[in-house]
Short mmCIF file of N, CA and C in Angstrom, two decimals:
data_model
loop_
_atom_site.label_atom_id
_atom_site.label_comp_id
_atom_site.label_asym_id
_atom_site.label_seq_id
_atom_site.Cartn_x
_atom_site.Cartn_y
_atom_site.Cartn_z
N ASN A 1 96.58 113.58 110.16
CA ASN A 1 95.41 113.90 110.96
C ASN A 1 94.17 113.81 110.07
N TYR A 2 93.28 112.87 110.36
CA TYR A 2 92.09 112.66 109.54
C TYR A 2 91.17 113.86 109.52
N TYR A 3 91.06 114.53 110.65
CA TYR A 3 90.12 115.65 110.71
C TYR A 3 90.51 116.72 109.71
N ASN A 4 91.79 117.07 109.69
CA ASN A 4 92.25 118.13 108.81
C ASN A 4 92.09 117.78 107.34
N LYS A 5 92.07 116.52 107.02
CA LYS A 5 91.88 116.09 105.65
C LYS A 5 90.40 115.97 105.30
N GLY A 6 89.51 116.28 106.24
CA GLY A 6 88.09 116.16 105.99
C GLY A 6 87.63 114.71 105.95
N LYS A 7 88.37 113.81 106.55
CA LYS A 7 88.06 112.38 106.49
C LYS A 7 87.53 111.85 107.83
N PHE A 8 87.22 112.73 108.74
CA PHE A 8 86.80 112.30 110.07
C PHE A 8 85.63 111.33 110.00
N GLU A 9 84.64 111.65 109.15
CA GLU A 9 83.46 110.81 109.05
C GLU A 9 83.81 109.41 108.56
N GLN A 10 84.89 109.30 107.76
CA GLN A 10 85.26 108.01 107.20
C GLN A 10 85.85 107.07 108.25
N LEU A 11 86.18 107.60 109.42
CA LEU A 11 86.71 106.75 110.50
C LEU A 11 85.62 105.89 111.12
N ILE A 12 84.38 106.27 110.92
CA ILE A 12 83.25 105.56 111.51
C ILE A 12 82.97 104.32 110.67
N PRO A 13 83.21 103.14 111.22
CA PRO A 13 83.00 101.94 110.41
C PRO A 13 81.50 101.68 110.20
N HIS A 14 81.20 101.08 109.08
CA HIS A 14 79.82 100.71 108.81
C HIS A 14 79.63 99.29 109.31
N SER A 15 78.82 99.13 110.34
CA SER A 15 78.70 97.83 110.97
C SER A 15 77.42 97.08 110.62
N LEU A 16 76.52 97.70 109.89
CA LEU A 16 75.28 97.03 109.52
C LEU A 16 75.41 96.45 108.12
N PRO A 17 75.06 95.19 107.93
CA PRO A 17 75.14 94.61 106.58
C PRO A 17 74.13 95.28 105.65
N LEU A 18 74.59 95.73 104.50
CA LEU A 18 73.72 96.42 103.56
C LEU A 18 72.60 95.53 103.04
N GLU A 19 72.81 94.23 103.07
CA GLU A 19 71.81 93.29 102.54
C GLU A 19 70.47 93.41 103.26
N ILE A 20 70.49 93.76 104.54
CA ILE A 20 69.20 93.84 105.26
C ILE A 20 68.35 95.00 104.77
N PHE A 21 68.97 95.94 104.05
CA PHE A 21 68.20 97.07 103.52
C PHE A 21 67.66 96.79 102.13
N LYS A 22 68.03 95.67 101.56
CA LYS A 22 67.55 95.31 100.23
C LYS A 22 66.23 94.56 100.36
N ILE A 23 65.26 95.30 100.89
CA ILE A 23 63.93 94.73 101.11
C ILE A 23 63.11 94.80 99.82
N PRO A 24 62.14 93.92 99.66
CA PRO A 24 61.34 93.94 98.43
C PRO A 24 60.72 95.31 98.16
N GLY A 25 60.97 95.82 96.95
CA GLY A 25 60.38 97.08 96.54
C GLY A 25 61.26 98.30 96.71
N TYR A 26 62.41 98.16 97.37
CA TYR A 26 63.28 99.33 97.58
C TYR A 26 63.81 99.88 96.25
N GLU A 27 63.97 98.99 95.25
CA GLU A 27 64.54 99.38 93.96
C GLU A 27 63.74 100.51 93.31
N GLY A 28 62.45 100.49 93.53
CA GLY A 28 61.59 101.50 92.93
C GLY A 28 61.83 102.91 93.47
N TYR A 29 62.56 103.01 94.54
CA TYR A 29 62.85 104.32 95.15
C TYR A 29 64.31 104.75 95.00
N MET A 30 65.13 103.90 94.38
CA MET A 30 66.57 104.20 94.29
C MET A 30 66.87 105.44 93.44
N GLU A 31 66.24 105.57 92.30
CA GLU A 31 66.53 106.72 91.43
C GLU A 31 66.16 108.02 92.12
N ASP A 32 64.99 108.05 92.74
CA ASP A 32 64.57 109.25 93.48
C ASP A 32 65.52 109.51 94.66
N ALA A 33 65.97 108.45 95.32
CA ALA A 33 66.89 108.61 96.45
C ALA A 33 68.18 109.27 96.01
N LYS A 34 68.68 108.90 94.84
CA LYS A 34 69.91 109.51 94.33
C LYS A 34 69.71 110.99 94.03
N ILE A 35 68.57 111.33 93.47
CA ILE A 35 68.26 112.74 93.19
C ILE A 35 68.16 113.52 94.49
N ARG A 36 67.43 112.97 95.46
CA ARG A 36 67.27 113.65 96.76
C ARG A 36 68.59 113.78 97.50
N TYR A 37 69.43 112.74 97.40
CA TYR A 37 70.75 112.81 98.04
C TYR A 37 71.58 113.94 97.42
N PHE A 38 71.54 114.07 96.11
CA PHE A 38 72.27 115.15 95.45
C PHE A 38 71.75 116.52 95.94
N GLU A 39 70.43 116.66 96.03
CA GLU A 39 69.84 117.92 96.51
C GLU A 39 70.26 118.20 97.96
N TYR A 40 70.19 117.16 98.80
CA TYR A 40 70.57 117.30 100.20
C TYR A 40 72.04 117.69 100.33
N SER A 41 72.89 116.98 99.57
CA SER A 41 74.33 117.26 99.62
C SER A 41 74.62 118.70 99.21
N SER A 42 73.95 119.16 98.16
CA SER A 42 74.15 120.54 97.70
C SER A 42 73.73 121.54 98.78
N SER A 43 72.59 121.28 99.40
CA SER A 43 72.11 122.18 100.47
C SER A 43 73.05 122.16 101.67
N LEU A 44 73.51 120.98 102.05
CA LEU A 44 74.41 120.87 103.20
C LEU A 44 75.75 121.54 102.89
N GLN A 45 76.24 121.40 101.68
CA GLN A 45 77.48 122.06 101.29
C GLN A 45 77.34 123.58 101.33
N ARG A 46 76.17 124.10 100.93
CA ARG A 46 75.93 125.55 101.01
C ARG A 46 75.96 126.02 102.45
N ILE A 47 75.37 125.24 103.35
CA ILE A 47 75.40 125.59 104.77
C ILE A 47 76.84 125.59 105.26
N MET A 48 77.58 124.55 104.92
CA MET A 48 78.97 124.45 105.36
C MET A 48 79.79 125.63 104.83
N LEU A 49 79.59 125.96 103.57
CA LEU A 49 80.32 127.08 102.96
C LEU A 49 79.95 128.41 103.63
N SER A 50 78.67 128.59 103.92
CA SER A 50 78.20 129.83 104.56
C SER A 50 78.85 130.06 105.92
N PHE A 51 79.07 128.97 106.64
CA PHE A 51 79.63 129.08 107.98
C PHE A 51 81.13 128.79 108.03
N GLY A 52 81.71 128.48 106.89
CA GLY A 52 83.14 128.17 106.85
C GLY A 52 83.47 126.86 107.53
N ILE A 53 82.54 125.90 107.44
CA ILE A 53 82.69 124.61 108.11
C ILE A 53 83.26 123.59 107.13
N GLU A 54 84.15 122.73 107.61
CA GLU A 54 84.81 121.77 106.74
C GLU A 54 84.20 120.37 106.77
N THR A 55 83.50 119.99 107.84
CA THR A 55 83.02 118.61 107.93
C THR A 55 81.55 118.55 108.35
N GLU A 56 80.93 117.44 107.98
CA GLU A 56 79.56 117.16 108.36
C GLU A 56 79.42 117.05 109.87
N THR A 57 80.43 116.50 110.51
CA THR A 57 80.39 116.32 111.97
C THR A 57 80.20 117.66 112.68
N GLU A 58 80.91 118.68 112.23
CA GLU A 58 80.79 120.00 112.84
C GLU A 58 79.36 120.53 112.70
N VAL A 59 78.77 120.31 111.53
CA VAL A 59 77.41 120.78 111.29
C VAL A 59 76.42 120.06 112.20
N LEU A 60 76.52 118.74 112.25
CA LEU A 60 75.55 117.95 113.02
C LEU A 60 75.65 118.22 114.51
N LEU A 61 76.85 118.48 115.01
CA LEU A 61 77.02 118.76 116.43
C LEU A 61 76.92 120.25 116.75
N SER A 62 76.75 121.07 115.71
CA SER A 62 76.76 122.53 115.88
C SER A 62 78.00 122.96 116.63
N LEU A 63 79.09 122.37 116.26
CA LEU A 63 80.36 122.63 116.94
C LEU A 63 81.40 122.99 115.89
N ILE A 64 81.55 124.27 115.67
CA ILE A 64 82.46 124.75 114.63
C ILE A 64 83.87 124.80 115.20
N ILE A 65 84.74 123.97 114.66
CA ILE A 65 86.11 123.89 115.15
C ILE A 65 86.89 125.13 114.77
N LYS A 66 86.78 125.54 113.53
CA LYS A 66 87.54 126.70 113.05
C LYS A 66 86.54 127.63 112.37
N CYS A 67 86.05 128.59 113.10
CA CYS A 67 85.01 129.49 112.60
C CYS A 67 85.62 130.51 111.64
N HIS A 68 84.87 130.87 110.63
CA HIS A 68 85.29 131.91 109.69
C HIS A 68 85.54 133.19 110.49
N PRO A 69 86.64 133.89 110.22
CA PRO A 69 86.97 135.10 111.00
C PRO A 69 85.85 136.13 111.08
N LEU A 70 85.07 136.26 110.02
CA LEU A 70 83.97 137.24 110.04
C LEU A 70 82.82 136.81 110.95
N LEU A 71 82.76 135.52 111.26
CA LEU A 71 81.67 135.01 112.09
C LEU A 71 82.09 134.75 113.53
N SER A 72 83.36 134.84 113.83
CA SER A 72 83.86 134.41 115.13
C SER A 72 83.55 135.38 116.28
N ALA A 73 83.05 136.56 115.98
CA ALA A 73 82.78 137.54 117.04
C ALA A 73 81.70 137.07 118.01
N ASP A 74 80.68 136.41 117.50
CA ASP A 74 79.60 135.95 118.37
C ASP A 74 79.27 134.50 118.04
N THR A 75 80.01 133.59 118.66
CA THR A 75 79.84 132.18 118.34
C THR A 75 78.47 131.64 118.76
N ASN A 76 77.87 132.22 119.80
CA ASN A 76 76.54 131.76 120.20
C ASN A 76 75.50 132.01 119.12
N LYS A 77 75.54 133.19 118.50
CA LYS A 77 74.61 133.51 117.42
C LYS A 77 74.88 132.62 116.21
N VAL A 78 76.15 132.40 115.93
CA VAL A 78 76.52 131.55 114.80
C VAL A 78 76.02 130.13 115.03
N THR A 79 76.23 129.61 116.24
CA THR A 79 75.78 128.26 116.57
C THR A 79 74.26 128.15 116.46
N SER A 80 73.58 129.16 116.95
CA SER A 80 72.11 129.17 116.87
C SER A 80 71.65 129.20 115.42
N ALA A 81 72.29 130.01 114.61
CA ALA A 81 71.93 130.10 113.19
C ALA A 81 72.20 128.77 112.48
N LEU A 82 73.30 128.13 112.84
CA LEU A 82 73.64 126.83 112.26
C LEU A 82 72.59 125.78 112.62
N ARG A 83 72.20 125.75 113.90
CA ARG A 83 71.16 124.80 114.33
C ARG A 83 69.86 125.05 113.59
N THR A 84 69.50 126.31 113.43
CA THR A 84 68.27 126.66 112.72
C THR A 84 68.34 126.19 111.28
N ALA A 85 69.47 126.43 110.63
CA ALA A 85 69.64 126.01 109.24
C ALA A 85 69.53 124.49 109.11
N MET A 86 70.14 123.76 110.03
CA MET A 86 70.09 122.30 109.97
C MET A 86 68.69 121.77 110.30
N SER A 87 68.02 122.40 111.24
CA SER A 87 66.65 121.98 111.55
C SER A 87 65.75 122.17 110.34
N TYR A 88 65.91 123.30 109.68
CA TYR A 88 65.12 123.58 108.48
C TYR A 88 65.42 122.54 107.40
N LEU A 89 66.71 122.26 107.16
CA LEU A 89 67.10 121.29 106.13
C LEU A 89 66.54 119.90 106.45
N THR A 90 66.67 119.47 107.69
CA THR A 90 66.17 118.15 108.09
C THR A 90 64.66 118.07 107.91
N GLU A 91 63.96 119.09 108.35
CA GLU A 91 62.50 119.10 108.24
C GLU A 91 62.06 119.12 106.77
N GLU A 92 62.78 119.89 105.95
CA GLU A 92 62.47 119.95 104.52
C GLU A 92 62.58 118.56 103.88
N PHE A 93 63.64 117.83 104.24
CA PHE A 93 63.81 116.52 103.62
C PHE A 93 62.92 115.45 104.24
N ARG A 94 62.47 115.65 105.45
CA ARG A 94 61.45 114.74 106.00
C ARG A 94 60.14 114.93 105.24
N GLU A 95 59.81 116.17 104.94
CA GLU A 95 58.59 116.44 104.17
C GLU A 95 58.71 115.87 102.75
N ILE A 96 59.89 116.03 102.15
CA ILE A 96 60.11 115.48 100.82
C ILE A 96 59.96 113.96 100.86
N PHE A 97 60.52 113.34 101.90
CA PHE A 97 60.43 111.89 102.05
C PHE A 97 58.98 111.44 102.09
N GLU A 98 58.15 112.13 102.86
CA GLU A 98 56.76 111.71 103.06
C GLU A 98 55.85 112.08 101.89
N ARG A 99 56.24 113.10 101.13
CA ARG A 99 55.40 113.60 100.04
C ARG A 99 55.16 112.51 99.00
N ASN A 100 53.92 112.32 98.64
CA ASN A 100 53.51 111.37 97.60
C ASN A 100 53.97 109.93 97.85
N THR A 101 54.18 109.59 99.12
CA THR A 101 54.59 108.22 99.45
C THR A 101 53.61 107.65 100.47
N PRO A 102 52.93 106.57 100.14
CA PRO A 102 52.04 105.94 101.12
C PRO A 102 52.85 105.46 102.33
N GLN A 103 52.25 105.55 103.50
CA GLN A 103 52.96 105.15 104.72
C GLN A 103 53.47 103.72 104.67
N ASP A 104 52.74 102.84 104.02
CA ASP A 104 53.19 101.45 103.96
C ASP A 104 54.41 101.26 103.05
N CYS A 105 54.84 102.32 102.40
CA CYS A 105 56.04 102.26 101.55
C CYS A 105 57.23 103.00 102.18
N TYR A 106 57.06 103.55 103.37
CA TYR A 106 58.14 104.31 104.02
C TYR A 106 59.40 103.46 104.21
N ALA A 107 59.23 102.20 104.58
CA ALA A 107 60.40 101.34 104.81
C ALA A 107 61.19 101.16 103.51
N LYS A 108 60.50 100.96 102.40
CA LYS A 108 61.17 100.78 101.11
C LYS A 108 61.95 102.04 100.74
N LYS A 109 61.32 103.18 100.95
CA LYS A 109 61.96 104.45 100.61
C LYS A 109 63.13 104.73 101.55
N ALA A 110 62.97 104.45 102.85
CA ALA A 110 64.06 104.65 103.81
C ALA A 110 65.24 103.74 103.46
N ALA A 111 64.94 102.52 103.04
CA ALA A 111 66.00 101.59 102.64
C ALA A 111 66.77 102.14 101.44
N ALA A 112 66.05 102.70 100.48
CA ALA A 112 66.70 103.28 99.30
C ALA A 112 67.58 104.47 99.68
N TRP A 113 67.10 105.32 100.58
CA TRP A 113 67.90 106.47 101.01
C TRP A 113 69.17 105.97 101.72
N TYR A 114 69.01 104.98 102.58
CA TYR A 114 70.14 104.44 103.32
C TYR A 114 71.17 103.83 102.36
N LEU A 115 70.70 102.99 101.45
CA LEU A 115 71.59 102.32 100.50
C LEU A 115 72.29 103.32 99.58
N THR A 116 71.60 104.36 99.19
CA THR A 116 72.21 105.38 98.34
C THR A 116 73.46 105.95 98.99
N VAL A 117 73.36 106.27 100.27
CA VAL A 117 74.50 106.86 100.98
C VAL A 117 75.61 105.85 101.19
N TYR A 118 75.28 104.70 101.74
CA TYR A 118 76.34 103.77 102.13
C TYR A 118 76.96 103.04 100.94
N GLU A 119 76.24 102.90 99.84
CA GLU A 119 76.87 102.36 98.64
C GLU A 119 77.78 103.41 98.02
N GLN A 120 77.37 104.67 98.11
CA GLN A 120 78.20 105.76 97.59
C GLN A 120 79.46 105.92 98.44
N GLN A 121 79.38 105.63 99.71
CA GLN A 121 80.53 105.74 100.60
C GLN A 121 81.66 104.81 100.15
N GLN A 122 81.30 103.72 99.52
CA GLN A 122 82.31 102.77 99.04
C GLN A 122 83.04 103.29 97.81
N ARG A 123 82.45 104.30 97.12
CA ARG A 123 83.03 104.82 95.88
C ARG A 123 83.65 106.20 96.02
N GLU A 124 83.22 106.99 96.99
CA GLU A 124 83.66 108.38 97.07
C GLU A 124 84.25 108.70 98.43
N ASP A 125 85.06 109.75 98.45
CA ASP A 125 85.68 110.19 99.71
C ASP A 125 84.70 110.97 100.57
N MET A 126 84.02 111.95 100.00
CA MET A 126 83.16 112.83 100.78
C MET A 126 81.70 112.41 100.60
N VAL A 127 81.14 111.83 101.62
CA VAL A 127 79.75 111.38 101.59
C VAL A 127 79.07 111.92 102.84
N PHE A 128 77.87 112.44 102.67
CA PHE A 128 77.12 112.97 103.81
C PHE A 128 76.23 111.87 104.38
N LEU A 129 76.71 111.25 105.45
CA LEU A 129 76.02 110.12 106.07
C LEU A 129 74.68 110.51 106.69
N SER A 130 74.54 111.76 107.08
CA SER A 130 73.31 112.18 107.77
C SER A 130 72.07 112.01 106.89
N PHE A 131 72.22 112.04 105.58
CA PHE A 131 71.07 111.85 104.70
C PHE A 131 70.37 110.52 104.98
N ALA A 132 71.16 109.48 105.21
CA ALA A 132 70.60 108.15 105.46
C ALA A 132 69.78 108.10 106.74
N TRP A 133 70.05 109.02 107.64
CA TRP A 133 69.43 108.97 108.97
C TRP A 133 68.36 110.03 109.18
N ILE A 134 67.98 110.74 108.13
CA ILE A 134 66.90 111.73 108.25
C ILE A 134 65.63 111.05 108.75
N MET A 135 65.39 109.86 108.26
CA MET A 135 64.23 109.08 108.69
C MET A 135 64.73 107.89 109.52
N GLY A 136 65.53 108.18 110.52
CA GLY A 136 66.20 107.18 111.35
C GLY A 136 65.28 106.15 111.98
N GLY A 137 64.08 106.55 112.34
CA GLY A 137 63.13 105.61 112.94
C GLY A 137 62.81 104.47 111.99
N HIS A 138 62.62 104.79 110.71
CA HIS A 138 62.34 103.76 109.71
C HIS A 138 63.56 102.89 109.46
N VAL A 139 64.75 103.50 109.50
CA VAL A 139 65.98 102.72 109.34
C VAL A 139 66.09 101.70 110.47
N CYS A 140 65.85 102.14 111.69
CA CYS A 140 65.91 101.22 112.83
C CYS A 140 64.85 100.13 112.73
N ASP A 141 63.66 100.47 112.23
CA ASP A 141 62.62 99.45 112.04
C ASP A 141 63.09 98.37 111.06
N ILE A 142 63.74 98.79 109.98
CA ILE A 142 64.25 97.83 109.00
C ILE A 142 65.28 96.92 109.65
N VAL A 143 66.17 97.52 110.41
CA VAL A 143 67.23 96.76 111.07
C VAL A 143 66.62 95.76 112.05
N GLU A 144 65.66 96.21 112.84
CA GLU A 144 65.06 95.34 113.85
C GLU A 144 64.31 94.17 113.23
N THR A 145 63.66 94.38 112.10
CA THR A 145 62.88 93.30 111.50
C THR A 145 63.66 92.46 110.51
N GLY A 146 64.77 92.99 110.00
CA GLY A 146 65.47 92.30 108.94
C GLY A 146 66.73 91.57 109.33
N GLN A 147 67.10 91.59 110.57
CA GLN A 147 68.35 90.99 110.99
C GLN A 147 68.09 89.75 111.83
N PRO A 148 68.71 88.62 111.46
CA PRO A 148 68.52 87.40 112.24
C PRO A 148 68.97 87.56 113.70
N ASP A 149 70.04 88.26 113.91
CA ASP A 149 70.54 88.47 115.27
C ASP A 149 69.93 89.76 115.82
N ARG A 150 68.64 89.70 116.11
CA ARG A 150 67.90 90.90 116.52
C ARG A 150 68.44 91.55 117.78
N GLN A 151 68.91 90.76 118.71
CA GLN A 151 69.39 91.33 119.96
C GLN A 151 70.55 92.30 119.71
N GLN A 152 71.48 91.91 118.85
CA GLN A 152 72.61 92.78 118.54
C GLN A 152 72.13 94.03 117.78
N MET A 153 71.22 93.86 116.83
CA MET A 153 70.74 95.00 116.05
C MET A 153 69.90 95.94 116.92
N ASN A 154 69.11 95.40 117.83
CA ASN A 154 68.36 96.25 118.74
C ASN A 154 69.32 97.09 119.57
N LEU A 155 70.44 96.50 119.94
CA LEU A 155 71.44 97.23 120.68
C LEU A 155 72.00 98.38 119.85
N HIS A 156 72.28 98.12 118.55
CA HIS A 156 72.75 99.20 117.66
C HIS A 156 71.75 100.35 117.66
N CYS A 157 70.48 100.05 117.46
CA CYS A 157 69.45 101.09 117.39
C CYS A 157 69.28 101.78 118.73
N SER A 158 69.31 101.00 119.79
CA SER A 158 69.17 101.57 121.12
C SER A 158 70.32 102.52 121.43
N ILE A 159 71.54 102.11 121.12
CA ILE A 159 72.70 102.97 121.35
C ILE A 159 72.60 104.21 120.47
N GLY A 160 72.24 104.02 119.20
CA GLY A 160 72.11 105.15 118.28
C GLY A 160 71.07 106.15 118.75
N ASN A 161 69.90 105.65 119.13
CA ASN A 161 68.85 106.55 119.61
C ASN A 161 69.24 107.24 120.90
N THR A 162 69.88 106.50 121.80
CA THR A 162 70.32 107.08 123.07
C THR A 162 71.36 108.17 122.83
N ALA A 163 72.32 107.91 121.95
CA ALA A 163 73.36 108.90 121.65
C ALA A 163 72.74 110.14 121.02
N ARG A 164 71.82 109.94 120.07
CA ARG A 164 71.17 111.08 119.42
C ARG A 164 70.40 111.91 120.44
N GLU A 165 69.62 111.24 121.29
CA GLU A 165 68.86 111.95 122.31
C GLU A 165 69.78 112.70 123.26
N TYR A 166 70.89 112.08 123.66
CA TYR A 166 71.84 112.72 124.55
C TYR A 166 72.41 113.98 123.91
N PHE A 167 72.85 113.87 122.66
CA PHE A 167 73.44 115.03 122.00
C PHE A 167 72.42 116.14 121.79
N MET A 168 71.19 115.78 121.49
CA MET A 168 70.16 116.80 121.33
C MET A 168 69.90 117.52 122.66
N ARG A 169 69.88 116.75 123.74
CA ARG A 169 69.61 117.31 125.06
C ARG A 169 70.80 118.10 125.60
N GLU A 170 72.01 117.61 125.37
CA GLU A 170 73.21 118.18 125.97
C GLU A 170 74.08 118.98 125.01
N SER A 171 73.63 119.23 123.79
CA SER A 171 74.50 119.85 122.80
C SER A 171 74.97 121.24 123.22
N GLU A 172 74.12 122.01 123.84
CA GLU A 172 74.53 123.35 124.28
C GLU A 172 75.63 123.26 125.33
N PHE A 173 75.48 122.36 126.30
CA PHE A 173 76.49 122.15 127.34
C PHE A 173 77.81 121.67 126.73
N ILE A 174 77.72 120.70 125.83
CA ILE A 174 78.92 120.16 125.18
C ILE A 174 79.61 121.26 124.38
N HIS A 175 78.83 122.00 123.61
CA HIS A 175 79.38 123.07 122.78
C HIS A 175 80.10 124.11 123.63
N THR A 176 79.48 124.54 124.70
CA THR A 176 80.09 125.55 125.58
C THR A 176 81.40 125.04 126.17
N ASN A 177 81.41 123.81 126.65
CA ASN A 177 82.63 123.27 127.26
C ASN A 177 83.75 123.05 126.24
N VAL A 178 83.42 122.56 125.08
CA VAL A 178 84.45 122.37 124.05
C VAL A 178 85.00 123.69 123.61
N ASN A 179 84.13 124.68 123.41
CA ASN A 179 84.60 126.02 123.03
C ASN A 179 85.51 126.61 124.09
N ALA A 180 85.17 126.44 125.36
CA ALA A 180 85.98 126.96 126.45
C ALA A 180 87.36 126.29 126.46
N LYS A 181 87.39 124.99 126.23
CA LYS A 181 88.68 124.27 126.21
C LYS A 181 89.50 124.67 125.01
N MET A 182 88.85 124.92 123.88
CA MET A 182 89.58 125.32 122.69
C MET A 182 90.19 126.70 122.85
N CYS A 183 89.54 127.57 123.59
CA CYS A 183 90.07 128.91 123.82
C CYS A 183 91.35 128.84 124.64
N LEU A 184 91.49 127.80 125.45
CA LEU A 184 92.69 127.65 126.26
C LEU A 184 93.88 127.21 125.43
N LEU A 185 93.63 126.62 124.27
CA LEU A 185 94.72 126.12 123.42
C LEU A 185 95.41 127.21 122.72
#
């Protein structure tokens, strides 16, 4: 079972060619991207440890599969606290991304953040993919402008944005229904 081994995220294939992210000037942001990724990973691991969560997927969906016994009394409060922690972390790293970076260099920096994660995924078991998508709008812009087969890439971005919007809008409903079904097991 991949989930129990903490490998659930690794089941998601990487379908975008990394070459499209190797835009002119991205190299200048790679070292900083590695430092920021390490900081993000450490912060995300602290959140996961605090809530007794085993995977990034649980954190991103605010759906704790196996809650720590001390926290299981009020799952709604726990879920709310988890969402708040993740919102804070995401906002903190968006601010870090924008700090001291001219807007016309955002694509280069987003490319470096993306490449840092997905190149690391090829070398390590546990990689936090969400770091690459903190500035998802810029990632989609790179994909849309850098891919010869734009129609297919636009579809990737459109599906990704639609899925993200759906989960943001419906996460409470999804969480409640999954929790109710899990209680039946």
